[in-house]
Amino acid sequence: IRYVDDFVLLHTSPTVLQEWKKQIALFLHEKLRLQLHPDKSKIIPLSRGVEFLGFNVFPHHRLLKRKNMRHFQRKVQQVHSLYHHEMIIYDDVYNFMEGWCAHAKNANTFKRRQHILSLFEEQYPHEISIKEINRGLSKKKKSN
């Protein structure tokens, strides 16, 4: 699995992984004059999980990192404050929440997202975004 300059290699054999790590380190050093980060390049059993792109990834599930949730909670407070001081519009708040939910959906977060969205709807009971209006209009067109 690769994302920009982060990648994860999976194999059942630690020996094979050790060999791959040597080959990658050699390639990076000789061709790109780069090196693997010593603290972040490790061979571990999958049962311990792998930190990757804000998630703890296990063989059969993914969890959001606690740090990711704390950052989200701080950001929600900032966005809420900006909205109530009329520095941003509701569409900005909605887009922020929609983006976070799309990211969080990659982990086992169904109940957490449902809870957060219910709180969100309680905080903004009479608001509607342009996206919601457009979705409603496109559904209406399809049903006609």
PDB file of C-alpha atoms in Angstrom:
ATOM      1  CA  ILE A   1       0.000   0.000   0.000  1.00  0.00           C
ATOM      2  CA  ARG A   2       1.477   3.367  -0.991  1.00  0.00           C
ATOM      3  CA  TYR A   3       0.441   6.991  -0.483  1.00  0.00           C
ATOM      4  CA  VAL A   4       2.873   9.707  -1.623  1.00  0.00           C
ATOM      5  CA  ASP A   5       6.007   8.845   0.388  1.00  0.00           C
ATOM      6  CA  ASP A   6       4.344   6.486   2.888  1.00  0.00           C
ATOM      7  CA  PHE A   7       4.058   2.804   2.142  1.00  0.00           C
ATOM      8  CA  VAL A   8       3.352  -0.502   3.837  1.00  0.00           C
ATOM      9  CA  LEU A   9       4.624  -3.901   2.735  1.00  0.00           C
ATOM     10  CA  LEU A  10       2.807  -7.017   3.901  1.00  0.00           C
ATOM     11  CA  HIS A  11       4.165 -10.552   3.963  1.00  0.00           C
ATOM     12  CA  THR A  12       3.921 -13.563   6.244  1.00  0.00           C
ATOM     13  CA  SER A  13       7.706 -14.012   6.382  1.00  0.00           C
ATOM     14  CA  PRO A  14       9.842 -11.581   8.421  1.00  0.00           C
ATOM     15  CA  THR A  15      12.878 -12.779   6.433  1.00  0.00           C
ATOM     16  CA  VAL A  16      11.296 -11.703   3.148  1.00  0.00           C
ATOM     17  CA  LEU A  17      10.335  -8.354   4.665  1.00  0.00           C
ATOM     18  CA  GLN A  18      13.885  -7.829   5.942  1.00  0.00           C
ATOM     19  CA  GLU A  19      15.241  -8.491   2.436  1.00  0.00           C
ATOM     20  CA  TRP A  20      12.727  -6.098   0.851  1.00  0.00           C
ATOM     21  CA  LYS A  21      13.673  -3.431   3.386  1.00  0.00           C
ATOM     22  CA  LYS A  22      17.369  -3.810   2.474  1.00  0.00           C
ATOM     23  CA  GLN A  23      16.597  -3.558  -1.249  1.00  0.00           C
ATOM     24  CA  ILE A  24      14.434  -0.467  -0.754  1.00  0.00           C
ATOM     25  CA  ALA A  25      17.076   1.205   1.437  1.00  0.00           C
ATOM     26  CA  LEU A  26      19.741   0.482  -1.181  1.00  0.00           C
ATOM     27  CA  PHE A  27      17.588   1.853  -4.011  1.00  0.00           C
ATOM     28  CA  LEU A  28      16.719   5.001  -2.058  1.00  0.00           C
ATOM     29  CA  HIS A  29      20.357   5.602  -1.143  1.00  0.00           C
ATOM     30  CA  GLU A  30      21.882   4.922  -4.578  1.00  0.00           C
ATOM     31  CA  LYS A  31      19.219   6.324  -6.909  1.00  0.00           C
ATOM     32  CA  LEU A  32      17.501   9.063  -4.927  1.00  0.00           C
ATOM     33  CA  ARG A  33      20.015   9.918  -2.201  1.00  0.00           C
ATOM     34  CA  LEU A  34      17.328   9.368   0.415  1.00  0.00           C
ATOM     35  CA  GLN A  35      17.075   7.095   3.403  1.00  0.00           C
ATOM     36  CA  LEU A  36      14.322   5.325   5.299  1.00  0.00           C
ATOM     37  CA  HIS A  37      13.383   6.950   8.594  1.00  0.00           C
ATOM     38  CA  PRO A  38      14.940   4.665  11.245  1.00  0.00           C
ATOM     39  CA  ASP A  39      12.076   5.079  13.748  1.00  0.00           C
ATOM     40  CA  LYS A  40       9.319   4.622  11.176  1.00  0.00           C
ATOM     41  CA  SER A  41      10.774   1.694   9.218  1.00  0.00           C
ATOM     42  CA  LYS A  42      10.015  -1.393  11.203  1.00  0.00           C
ATOM     43  CA  ILE A  43       8.919  -4.969  10.793  1.00  0.00           C
ATOM     44  CA  ILE A  44       6.107  -5.868  13.164  1.00  0.00           C
ATOM     45  CA  PRO A  45       3.420  -8.552  13.427  1.00  0.00           C
ATOM     46  CA  LEU A  46       0.157  -7.431  11.830  1.00  0.00           C
ATOM     47  CA  SER A  47      -1.686  -8.365  15.014  1.00  0.00           C
ATOM     48  CA  ARG A  48      -0.188  -5.207  16.604  1.00  0.00           C
ATOM     49  CA  GLY A  49      -1.650  -3.069  13.859  1.00  0.00           C
ATOM     50  CA  VAL A  50       0.033  -0.562  11.572  1.00  0.00           C
ATOM     51  CA  GLU A  51      -0.303   3.219  11.813  1.00  0.00           C
ATOM     52  CA  PHE A  52      -1.094   4.541   8.345  1.00  0.00           C
ATOM     53  CA  LEU A  53      -2.691   7.812   7.186  1.00  0.00           C
ATOM     54  CA  GLY A  54      -4.385   8.566  10.504  1.00  0.00           C
ATOM     55  CA  PHE A  55      -5.618   5.024  11.066  1.00  0.00           C
ATOM     56  CA  ASN A  56      -4.529   2.002  13.049  1.00  0.00           C
ATOM     57  CA  VAL A  57      -4.836  -0.792  10.488  1.00  0.00           C
ATOM     58  CA  PHE A  58      -5.345  -4.381  11.621  1.00  0.00           C
ATOM     59  CA  PRO A  59      -5.872  -7.491   9.468  1.00  0.00           C
ATOM     60  CA  HIS A  60      -9.669  -7.339   9.707  1.00  0.00           C
ATOM     61  CA  HIS A  61     -10.509  -3.768  10.675  1.00  0.00           C
ATOM     62  CA  ARG A  62      -9.304  -0.151  10.830  1.00  0.00           C
ATOM     63  CA  LEU A  63      -9.617   2.323  13.685  1.00  0.00           C
ATOM     64  CA  LEU A  64      -9.173   6.081  13.747  1.00  0.00           C
ATOM     65  CA  LYS A  65      -6.170   7.109  15.796  1.00  0.00           C
ATOM     66  CA  ARG A  66      -7.062   8.856  19.071  1.00  0.00           C
ATOM     67  CA  LYS A  67      -4.886  11.775  17.996  1.00  0.00           C
ATOM     68  CA  ASN A  68      -7.020  12.098  14.851  1.00  0.00           C
ATOM     69  CA  MET A  69     -10.215  12.270  16.959  1.00  0.00           C
ATOM     70  CA  ARG A  70      -8.752  14.898  19.308  1.00  0.00           C
ATOM     71  CA  HIS A  71      -7.719  17.010  16.313  1.00  0.00           C
ATOM     72  CA  PHE A  72     -11.210  16.646  14.838  1.00  0.00           C
ATOM     73  CA  GLN A  73     -12.853  17.742  18.110  1.00  0.00           C
ATOM     74  CA  ARG A  74     -10.653  20.860  18.308  1.00  0.00           C
ATOM     75  CA  LYS A  75     -11.387  21.667  14.669  1.00  0.00           C
ATOM     76  CA  VAL A  76     -15.153  21.282  15.246  1.00  0.00           C
ATOM     77  CA  GLN A  77     -14.944  23.875  18.018  1.00  0.00           C
ATOM     78  CA  GLN A  78     -13.009  26.258  15.751  1.00  0.00           C
ATOM     79  CA  VAL A  79     -15.449  25.832  12.859  1.00  0.00           C
ATOM     80  CA  HIS A  80     -18.438  26.255  15.192  1.00  0.00           C
ATOM     81  CA  SER A  81     -16.932  29.464  16.609  1.00  0.00           C
ATOM     82  CA  LEU A  82     -16.176  30.857  13.143  1.00  0.00           C
ATOM     83  CA  TYR A  83     -19.749  30.167  12.071  1.00  0.00           C
ATOM     84  CA  HIS A  84     -21.292  31.835  15.131  1.00  0.00           C
ATOM     85  CA  HIS A  85     -19.066  34.882  14.626  1.00  0.00           C
ATOM     86  CA  GLU A  86     -20.280  34.958  10.985  1.00  0.00           C
ATOM     87  CA  MET A  87     -16.786  34.469   9.597  1.00  0.00           C
ATOM     88  CA  ILE A  88     -17.873  31.435   7.560  1.00  0.00           C
ATOM     89  CA  ILE A  89     -21.221  30.297   6.168  1.00  0.00           C
ATOM     90  CA  TYR A  90     -23.102  27.092   6.890  1.00  0.00           C
ATOM     91  CA  ASP A  91     -21.893  25.534   3.610  1.00  0.00           C
ATOM     92  CA  ASP A  92     -18.322  25.712   4.970  1.00  0.00           C
ATOM     93  CA  VAL A  93     -19.387  23.936   8.168  1.00  0.00           C
ATOM     94  CA  TYR A  94     -21.263  21.313   6.151  1.00  0.00           C
ATOM     95  CA  ASN A  95     -18.296  20.735   3.814  1.00  0.00           C
ATOM     96  CA  PHE A  96     -15.968  20.295   6.796  1.00  0.00           C
ATOM     97  CA  MET A  97     -18.267  17.703   8.373  1.00  0.00           C
ATOM     98  CA  GLU A  98     -18.835  15.913   5.075  1.00  0.00           C
ATOM     99  CA  GLY A  99     -15.078  15.722   4.432  1.00  0.00           C
ATOM    100  CA  TRP A 100     -14.322  14.360   7.883  1.00  0.00           C
ATOM    101  CA  CYS A 101     -17.101  11.766   7.612  1.00  0.00           C
ATOM    102  CA  ALA A 102     -15.754  10.637   4.232  1.00  0.00           C
ATOM    103  CA  HIS A 103     -12.312  10.178   5.815  1.00  0.00           C
ATOM    104  CA  ALA A 104     -13.672   8.484   8.951  1.00  0.00           C
ATOM    105  CA  LYS A 105     -15.777   6.108   6.841  1.00  0.00           C
ATOM    106  CA  ASN A 106     -12.529   4.292   5.958  1.00  0.00           C
ATOM    107  CA  ALA A 107     -12.424   2.974   9.530  1.00  0.00           C
ATOM    108  CA  ASN A 108     -14.863   1.103  11.738  1.00  0.00           C
ATOM    109  CA  THR A 109     -16.643   4.279  12.848  1.00  0.00           C
ATOM    110  CA  PHE A 110     -20.329   3.795  12.001  1.00  0.00           C
ATOM    111  CA  LYS A 111     -21.681   4.427  15.520  1.00  0.00           C
ATOM    112  CA  ARG A 112     -19.259   7.287  16.134  1.00  0.00           C
ATOM    113  CA  ARG A 113     -20.219   9.005  12.863  1.00  0.00           C
ATOM    114  CA  GLN A 114     -23.938   8.548  13.602  1.00  0.00           C
ATOM    115  CA  HIS A 115     -23.462  10.109  17.047  1.00  0.00           C
ATOM    116  CA  ILE A 116     -21.425  13.036  15.702  1.00  0.00           C
ATOM    117  CA  LEU A 117     -23.924  13.671  12.901  1.00  0.00           C
ATOM    118  CA  SER A 118     -26.843  13.662  15.340  1.00  0.00           C
ATOM    119  CA  LEU A 119     -25.015  16.257  17.486  1.00  0.00           C
ATOM    120  CA  PHE A 120     -24.281  18.245  14.328  1.00  0.00           C
ATOM    121  CA  GLU A 121     -27.969  18.268  13.368  1.00  0.00           C
ATOM    122  CA  GLU A 122     -28.904  19.370  16.904  1.00  0.00           C
ATOM    123  CA  GLN A 123     -26.469  22.303  16.675  1.00  0.00           C
ATOM    124  CA  TYR A 124     -27.718  23.408  13.248  1.00  0.00           C
ATOM    125  CA  PRO A 125     -31.412  22.398  13.211  1.00  0.00           C
ATOM    126  CA  HIS A 126     -32.649  25.024  10.741  1.00  0.00           C
ATOM    127  CA  GLU A 127     -29.714  25.103   8.342  1.00  0.00           C
ATOM    128  CA  ILE A 128     -29.439  23.542   4.910  1.00  0.00           C
ATOM    129  CA  SER A 129     -26.470  23.581   2.551  1.00  0.00           C
ATOM    130  CA  ILE A 130     -26.431  24.184  -1.179  1.00  0.00           C
ATOM    131  CA  LYS A 131     -25.264  20.566  -1.607  1.00  0.00           C
ATOM    132  CA  GLU A 132     -28.312  19.273   0.261  1.00  0.00           C
ATOM    133  CA  ILE A 133     -30.603  21.415  -1.885  1.00  0.00           C
ATOM    134  CA  ASN A 134     -28.939  20.201  -5.089  1.00  0.00           C
ATOM    135  CA  ARG A 135     -29.193  16.563  -3.960  1.00  0.00           C
ATOM    136  CA  GLY A 136     -32.885  17.055  -3.256  1.00  0.00           C
ATOM    137  CA  LEU A 137     -33.432  18.632  -6.662  1.00  0.00           C
ATOM    138  CA  SER A 138     -31.538  15.878  -8.493  1.00  0.00           C
ATOM    139  CA  LYS A 139     -33.566  13.190  -6.665  1.00  0.00           C
ATOM    140  CA  LYS A 140     -36.755  14.995  -7.651  1.00  0.00           C
ATOM    141  CA  LYS A 141     -35.660  15.070 -11.326  1.00  0.00           C
ATOM    142  CA  LYS A 142     -34.869  11.335 -11.259  1.00  0.00           C
ATOM    143  CA  SER A 143     -38.271  10.463  -9.796  1.00  0.00           C
ATOM    144  CA  ASN A 144     -40.097  12.428 -12.548  1.00  0.00           C
TER     145      ASN A 144
END
